[in-house]
Amino acid sequence: MAAEVLAAGGIQVTVYDRMRSVGRKLLLAGRGGLNLTHSEPLEAMVRRYGSAAPRLAPALAAFTPDDLRAWCAGLGQDTFVGSSGRVFPTQLRATPLLRAWLRRLDTLGVERRVGEEWLGWDGTSLRFSGSTADPDLSVLALGGASWPRVGSNGAWVVPLRGDGITVSPLRAANCGFDVAWTSVFRDRFAGTPLKNITVSCGGASARGDTTITTAGMEGGAVYMLSSMLRDRIEDEGHAVLTLDLLPDVSVTDLTRRLERGRAKDSVSTALGRIGGLQPVGVGLLREATGNAPPSDACRLARLAKALPVDLVGVQPLDRAISTAGGVALGEVDGSFMLHRRPGTFVVGEMLDWEAPTGGYLLQATLSTAVAAARGALEWVRREAPRGA
Ligand SMILES: Cc1cc2nc3c(=O)[nH]c(=O)nc-3n(C[C@H](O)[C@H](O)[C@H](O)COP(=O)(O)OP(=O)(O)OC[C@H]3O[C@@H](n4cnc5c(N)ncnc54)[C@H](O)[C@@H]3O)c2cc1C
């Protein structure tokens, strides 16, 4: 995106990527339908970025979710708002968008040099695995450190820190968590989705789906609370996540239903048949009670509505959806230019911000890229160090 804005502004741009092709993480995100942004009002969206919100707000206001959708439409990729307010391309894939985008960059004269890993600086030059370059300005958009096999591996932390730039430790965001499941539960339910539940911890809650994994739990609802759960596990060694397995039924209603129907049913039959609980939910109740769910209807209903699951670890960064930490926002100016290296801009997941899933990751990535490129155009016109 930075390349597009710079090239459209008359700059000769070369894109370097360590992989053999560009945009691999975008293609990976496309497997989940490519949630490009969110349709909620901008003020609500900005709050999703937590402590980084004040620094990201101007960039989000300058390249808004509507601008992002218009940009997609300009590439022939219409978008739609899903029932959750999330925005997707109509085709629910990244490939057509990326193809159209690369064609546009070709038309703008952007050169692509793939299989070239940036290793650091030699004075003011950029050192790559196969060459060096001495551009008038550069934009670092090297991503975080999740899913390194699609490109971003976080190795850039070393040269940046070596240059005296503060980089907060890279940590998993929108990640799964470890649970010490019994082998019986794991064997039966690993891979099973737990649909439409509410999860809560420390006063925060989220509604959606999660999936039971061999190691623990992952998925949308858990990701919504993942930064808080991660911090709590790092501080206290574990975090208790409370699940409401039947968020649309009150404890009183569920108790009544169970009391009416339970006489001849087993606990699991009663919960499944009368309570409407999925088998995986019944399994979780058994898991939480050492395979001895309460026989009393009220206690059983209360447990189904507030089931504790002990999260004992954070799943590794390389499997996370995104990365927290990165280049400290104090290191860059309003256009994301490094104070220590005028003419070098940093954008996207490399910067120290995090947000839940919901389109917020791509939106902030693209908004910071636009802001940096516009800032770079102004900077180059102001400074024109070598008449660029
Ligand atoms: C499975 C999955 C699904 C996702 N789904 C969504 C979604 O639906 N919606 C959403 O908003 N977000 C989603 N994300 C997150 C989103 O893809 C990222 O936040 C976004 O791609 C970050 O963009 P970026 O440009 O900062 O980094 P990246 O997209 O990671 O791009 C960085 C590029 O830099 C290259 N690179 C890295 N180091 C070097 C180096 N030293 N030298 C040269 N090149 C280098 C990499 O090869 C890569 O091409 C998903 C992520 C994952 C893993």
PDB file of N, CA and C in Angstrom, residues 224-273:
ATOM      1  N   MET A 224     -10.858 -12.494  21.222  1.00  0.00           N
ATOM      2  CA  MET A 224     -11.330 -11.175  21.667  1.00  0.00           C
ATOM      3  C   MET A 224     -10.745 -10.815  23.039  1.00  0.00           C
ATOM      4  N   LEU A 225     -10.521 -11.842  23.876  1.00  0.00           N
ATOM      5  CA  LEU A 225      -9.990 -11.566  25.221  1.00  0.00           C
ATOM      6  C   LEU A 225      -8.512 -11.901  25.319  1.00  0.00           C
ATOM      7  N   SER A 226      -7.883 -12.217  24.178  1.00  0.00           N
ATOM      8  CA  SER A 226      -6.568 -12.856  24.265  1.00  0.00           C
ATOM      9  C   SER A 226      -5.478 -11.969  24.860  1.00  0.00           C
ATOM     10  N   SER A 227      -5.535 -10.640  24.627  1.00  0.00           N
ATOM     11  CA  SER A 227      -4.448  -9.824  25.181  1.00  0.00           C
ATOM     12  C   SER A 227      -4.534  -9.832  26.708  1.00  0.00           C
ATOM     13  N   MET A 228      -5.747  -9.749  27.236  1.00  0.00           N
ATOM     14  CA  MET A 228      -5.908  -9.751  28.687  1.00  0.00           C
ATOM     15  C   MET A 228      -5.550 -11.125  29.284  1.00  0.00           C
ATOM     16  N   LEU A 229      -5.986 -12.199  28.597  1.00  0.00           N
ATOM     17  CA  LEU A 229      -5.680 -13.558  29.091  1.00  0.00           C
ATOM     18  C   LEU A 229      -4.165 -13.791  29.067  1.00  0.00           C
ATOM     19  N   ARG A 230      -3.535 -13.371  27.962  1.00  0.00           N
ATOM     20  CA  ARG A 230      -2.069 -13.537  27.833  1.00  0.00           C
ATOM     21  C   ARG A 230      -1.349 -12.810  28.969  1.00  0.00           C
ATOM     22  N   ASP A 231      -1.740 -11.536  29.212  1.00  0.00           N
ATOM     23  CA  ASP A 231      -1.061 -10.758  30.257  1.00  0.00           C
ATOM     24  C   ASP A 231      -1.268 -11.414  31.621  1.00  0.00           C
ATOM     25  N   ARG A 232      -2.476 -11.912  31.862  1.00  0.00           N
ATOM     26  CA  ARG A 232      -2.760 -12.524  33.156  1.00  0.00           C
ATOM     27  C   ARG A 232      -1.945 -13.810  33.344  1.00  0.00           C
ATOM     28  N   ILE A 233      -1.847 -14.606  32.290  1.00  0.00           N
ATOM     29  CA  ILE A 233      -1.059 -15.848  32.390  1.00  0.00           C
ATOM     30  C   ILE A 233       0.418 -15.502  32.619  1.00  0.00           C
ATOM     31  N   GLU A 234       0.900 -14.464  31.925  1.00  0.00           N
ATOM     32  CA  GLU A 234       2.305 -14.068  32.130  1.00  0.00           C
ATOM     33  C   GLU A 234       2.545 -13.603  33.569  1.00  0.00           C
ATOM     34  N   ASP A 235       1.550 -12.907  34.159  1.00  0.00           N
ATOM     35  CA  ASP A 235       1.714 -12.391  35.530  1.00  0.00           C
ATOM     36  C   ASP A 235       1.473 -13.454  36.588  1.00  0.00           C
ATOM     37  N   GLU A 236       0.423 -14.276  36.367  1.00  0.00           N
ATOM     38  CA  GLU A 236      -0.028 -15.146  37.465  1.00  0.00           C
ATOM     39  C   GLU A 236       0.152 -16.632  37.184  1.00  0.00           C
ATOM     40  N   GLY A 237       0.606 -16.974  36.005  1.00  0.00           N
ATOM     41  CA  GLY A 237       0.855 -18.388  35.688  1.00  0.00           C
ATOM     42  C   GLY A 237      -0.354 -19.096  35.102  1.00  0.00           C
ATOM     43  N   HIS A 238      -1.529 -18.513  35.266  1.00  0.00           N
ATOM     44  CA  HIS A 238      -2.735 -19.104  34.672  1.00  0.00           C
ATOM     45  C   HIS A 238      -3.855 -18.064  34.637  1.00  0.00           C
ATOM     46  N   ALA A 239      -4.930 -18.389  33.939  1.00  0.00           N
ATOM     47  CA  ALA A 239      -6.095 -17.487  33.918  1.00  0.00           C
ATOM     48  C   ALA A 239      -7.343 -18.356  33.825  1.00  0.00           C
ATOM     49  N   VAL A 240      -8.353 -17.999  34.589  1.00  0.00           N
ATOM     50  CA  VAL A 240      -9.591 -18.783  34.530  1.00  0.00           C
ATOM     51  C   VAL A 240     -10.548 -18.092  33.552  1.00  0.00           C
ATOM     52  N   LEU A 241     -10.919 -18.838  32.509  1.00  0.00           N
ATOM     53  CA  LEU A 241     -11.878 -18.341  31.527  1.00  0.00           C
ATOM     54  C   LEU A 241     -13.232 -18.957  31.881  1.00  0.00           C
ATOM     55  N   THR A 242     -14.244 -18.117  32.010  1.00  0.00           N
ATOM     56  CA  THR A 242     -15.573 -18.635  32.372  1.00  0.00           C
ATOM     57  C   THR A 242     -16.434 -18.715  31.118  1.00  0.00           C
ATOM     58  N   LEU A 243     -16.999 -19.882  30.862  1.00  0.00           N
ATOM     59  CA  LEU A 243     -17.817 -20.079  29.662  1.00  0.00           C
ATOM     60  C   LEU A 243     -19.292 -20.104  30.029  1.00  0.00           C
ATOM     61  N   ASP A 244     -20.076 -19.351  29.292  1.00  0.00           N
ATOM     62  CA  ASP A 244     -21.535 -19.497  29.371  1.00  0.00           C
ATOM     63  C   ASP A 244     -21.920 -20.305  28.138  1.00  0.00           C
ATOM     64  N   LEU A 245     -22.240 -21.580  28.376  1.00  0.00           N
ATOM     65  CA  LEU A 245     -22.489 -22.483  27.248  1.00  0.00           C
ATOM     66  C   LEU A 245     -23.848 -22.249  26.611  1.00  0.00           C
ATOM     67  N   LEU A 246     -24.751 -21.594  27.351  1.00  0.00           N
ATOM     68  CA  LEU A 246     -26.103 -21.347  26.828  1.00  0.00           C
ATOM     69  C   LEU A 246     -26.491 -19.889  27.099  1.00  0.00           C
ATOM     70  N   PRO A 247     -25.838 -18.952  26.381  1.00  0.00           N
ATOM     71  CA  PRO A 247     -26.026 -17.541  26.736  1.00  0.00           C
ATOM     72  C   PRO A 247     -27.439 -17.014  26.548  1.00  0.00           C
ATOM     73  N   ASP A 248     -28.299 -17.725  25.784  1.00  0.00           N
ATOM     74  CA  ASP A 248     -29.652 -17.201  25.556  1.00  0.00           C
ATOM     75  C   ASP A 248     -30.681 -17.733  26.553  1.00  0.00           C
ATOM     76  N   VAL A 249     -30.247 -18.578  27.486  1.00  0.00           N
ATOM     77  CA  VAL A 249     -31.187 -19.142  28.467  1.00  0.00           C
ATOM     78  C   VAL A 249     -30.749 -18.688  29.859  1.00  0.00           C
ATOM     79  N   SER A 250     -31.699 -18.256  30.677  1.00  0.00           N
ATOM     80  CA  SER A 250     -31.315 -17.829  32.034  1.00  0.00           C
ATOM     81  C   SER A 250     -31.124 -19.064  32.922  1.00  0.00           C
ATOM     82  N   VAL A 251     -30.416 -18.865  34.037  1.00  0.00           N
ATOM     83  CA  VAL A 251     -30.216 -19.971  34.988  1.00  0.00           C
ATOM     84  C   VAL A 251     -31.577 -20.479  35.445  1.00  0.00           C
ATOM     85  N   THR A 252     -32.497 -19.556  35.723  1.00  0.00           N
ATOM     86  CA  THR A 252     -33.823 -19.947  36.225  1.00  0.00           C
ATOM     87  C   THR A 252     -34.543 -20.805  35.193  1.00  0.00           C
ATOM     88  N   ASP A 253     -34.560 -20.374  33.967  1.00  0.00           N
ATOM     89  CA  ASP A 253     -35.245 -21.140  32.912  1.00  0.00           C
ATOM     90  C   ASP A 253     -34.618 -22.514  32.734  1.00  0.00           C
ATOM     91  N   LEU A 254     -33.287 -22.520  32.713  1.00  0.00           N
ATOM     92  CA  LEU A 254     -32.590 -23.791  32.501  1.00  0.00           C
ATOM     93  C   LEU A 254     -32.876 -24.735  33.670  1.00  0.00           C
ATOM     94  N   THR A 255     -32.863 -24.196  34.887  1.00  0.00           N
ATOM     95  CA  THR A 255     -33.144 -25.020  36.066  1.00  0.00           C
ATOM     96  C   THR A 255     -34.546 -25.623  35.939  1.00  0.00           C
ATOM     97  N   ARG A 256     -35.521 -24.770  35.575  1.00  0.00           N
ATOM     98  CA  ARG A 256     -36.912 -25.250  35.453  1.00  0.00           C
ATOM     99  C   ARG A 256     -37.006 -26.367  34.423  1.00  0.00           C
ATOM    100  N   ARG A 257     -36.377 -26.128  33.279  1.00  0.00           N
ATOM    101  CA  ARG A 257     -36.431 -27.130  32.203  1.00  0.00           C
ATOM    102  C   ARG A 257     -35.814 -28.439  32.669  1.00  0.00           C
ATOM    103  N   LEU A 258     -34.689 -28.339  33.369  1.00  0.00           N
ATOM    104  CA  LEU A 258     -33.997 -29.553  33.815  1.00  0.00           C
ATOM    105  C   LEU A 258     -34.835 -30.271  34.877  1.00  0.00           C
ATOM    106  N   GLU A 259     -35.458 -29.496  35.749  1.00  0.00           N
ATOM    107  CA  GLU A 259     -36.273 -30.106  36.817  1.00  0.00           C
ATOM    108  C   GLU A 259     -37.460 -30.843  36.217  1.00  0.00           C
ATOM    109  N   ARG A 260     -38.081 -30.229  35.196  1.00  0.00           N
ATOM    110  CA  ARG A 260     -39.254 -30.839  34.582  1.00  0.00           C
ATOM    111  C   ARG A 260     -38.900 -32.133  33.872  1.00  0.00           C
ATOM    112  N   GLY A 261     -37.773 -32.126  33.181  1.00  0.00           N
ATOM    113  CA  GLY A 261     -37.512 -33.239  32.284  1.00  0.00           C
ATOM    114  C   GLY A 261     -36.532 -34.280  32.763  1.00  0.00           C
ATOM    115  N   ARG A 262     -35.905 -34.065  33.933  1.00  0.00           N
ATOM    116  CA  ARG A 262     -34.746 -34.879  34.232  1.00  0.00           C
ATOM    117  C   ARG A 262     -35.024 -36.246  34.815  1.00  0.00           C
ATOM    118  N   ALA A 263     -36.254 -36.440  35.378  1.00  0.00           N
ATOM    119  CA  ALA A 263     -36.527 -37.641  36.163  1.00  0.00           C
ATOM    120  C   ALA A 263     -35.885 -38.902  35.602  1.00  0.00           C
ATOM    121  N   LYS A 264     -36.141 -39.183  34.304  1.00  0.00           N
ATOM    122  CA  LYS A 264     -35.637 -40.463  33.802  1.00  0.00           C
ATOM    123  C   LYS A 264     -34.402 -40.307  32.922  1.00  0.00           C
ATOM    124  N   ASP A 265     -33.883 -39.079  32.808  1.00  0.00           N
ATOM    125  CA  ASP A 265     -32.734 -38.860  31.925  1.00  0.00           C
ATOM    126  C   ASP A 265     -31.419 -38.872  32.696  1.00  0.00           C
ATOM    127  N   SER A 266     -30.347 -39.258  32.001  1.00  0.00           N
ATOM    128  CA  SER A 266     -29.013 -39.073  32.577  1.00  0.00           C
ATOM    129  C   SER A 266     -28.695 -37.574  32.492  1.00  0.00           C
ATOM    130  N   VAL A 267     -27.650 -37.185  33.216  1.00  0.00           N
ATOM    131  CA  VAL A 267     -27.268 -35.772  33.213  1.00  0.00           C
ATOM    132  C   VAL A 267     -27.013 -35.297  31.784  1.00  0.00           C
ATOM    133  N   SER A 268     -26.223 -36.096  31.040  1.00  0.00           N
ATOM    134  CA  SER A 268     -25.883 -35.627  29.694  1.00  0.00           C
ATOM    135  C   SER A 268     -27.099 -35.601  28.791  1.00  0.00           C
ATOM    136  N   THR A 269     -27.966 -36.575  28.930  1.00  0.00           N
ATOM    137  CA  THR A 269     -29.172 -36.568  28.096  1.00  0.00           C
ATOM    138  C   THR A 269     -30.002 -35.339  28.428  1.00  0.00           C
ATOM    139  N   ALA A 270     -30.124 -35.071  29.737  1.00  0.00           N
ATOM    140  CA  ALA A 270     -30.940 -33.929  30.150  1.00  0.00           C
ATOM    141  C   ALA A 270     -30.369 -32.637  29.588  1.00  0.00           C
ATOM    142  N   LEU A 271     -29.036 -32.480  29.709  1.00  0.00           N
ATOM    143  CA  LEU A 271     -28.423 -31.238  29.248  1.00  0.00           C
ATOM    144  C   LEU A 271     -28.523 -31.106  27.746  1.00  0.00           C
ATOM    145  N   GLY A 272     -28.346 -32.199  27.040  1.00  0.00           N
ATOM    146  CA  GLY A 272     -28.422 -32.158  25.594  1.00  0.00           C
ATOM    147  C   GLY A 272     -29.846 -31.995  25.113  1.00  0.00           C
ATOM    148  N   ARG A 273     -30.719 -32.872  25.579  1.00  0.00           N
ATOM    149  CA  ARG A 273     -32.087 -32.909  25.059  1.00  0.00           C
ATOM    150  C   ARG A 273     -32.921 -31.734  25.563  1.00  0.00           C
TER     151      ARG A 273
END
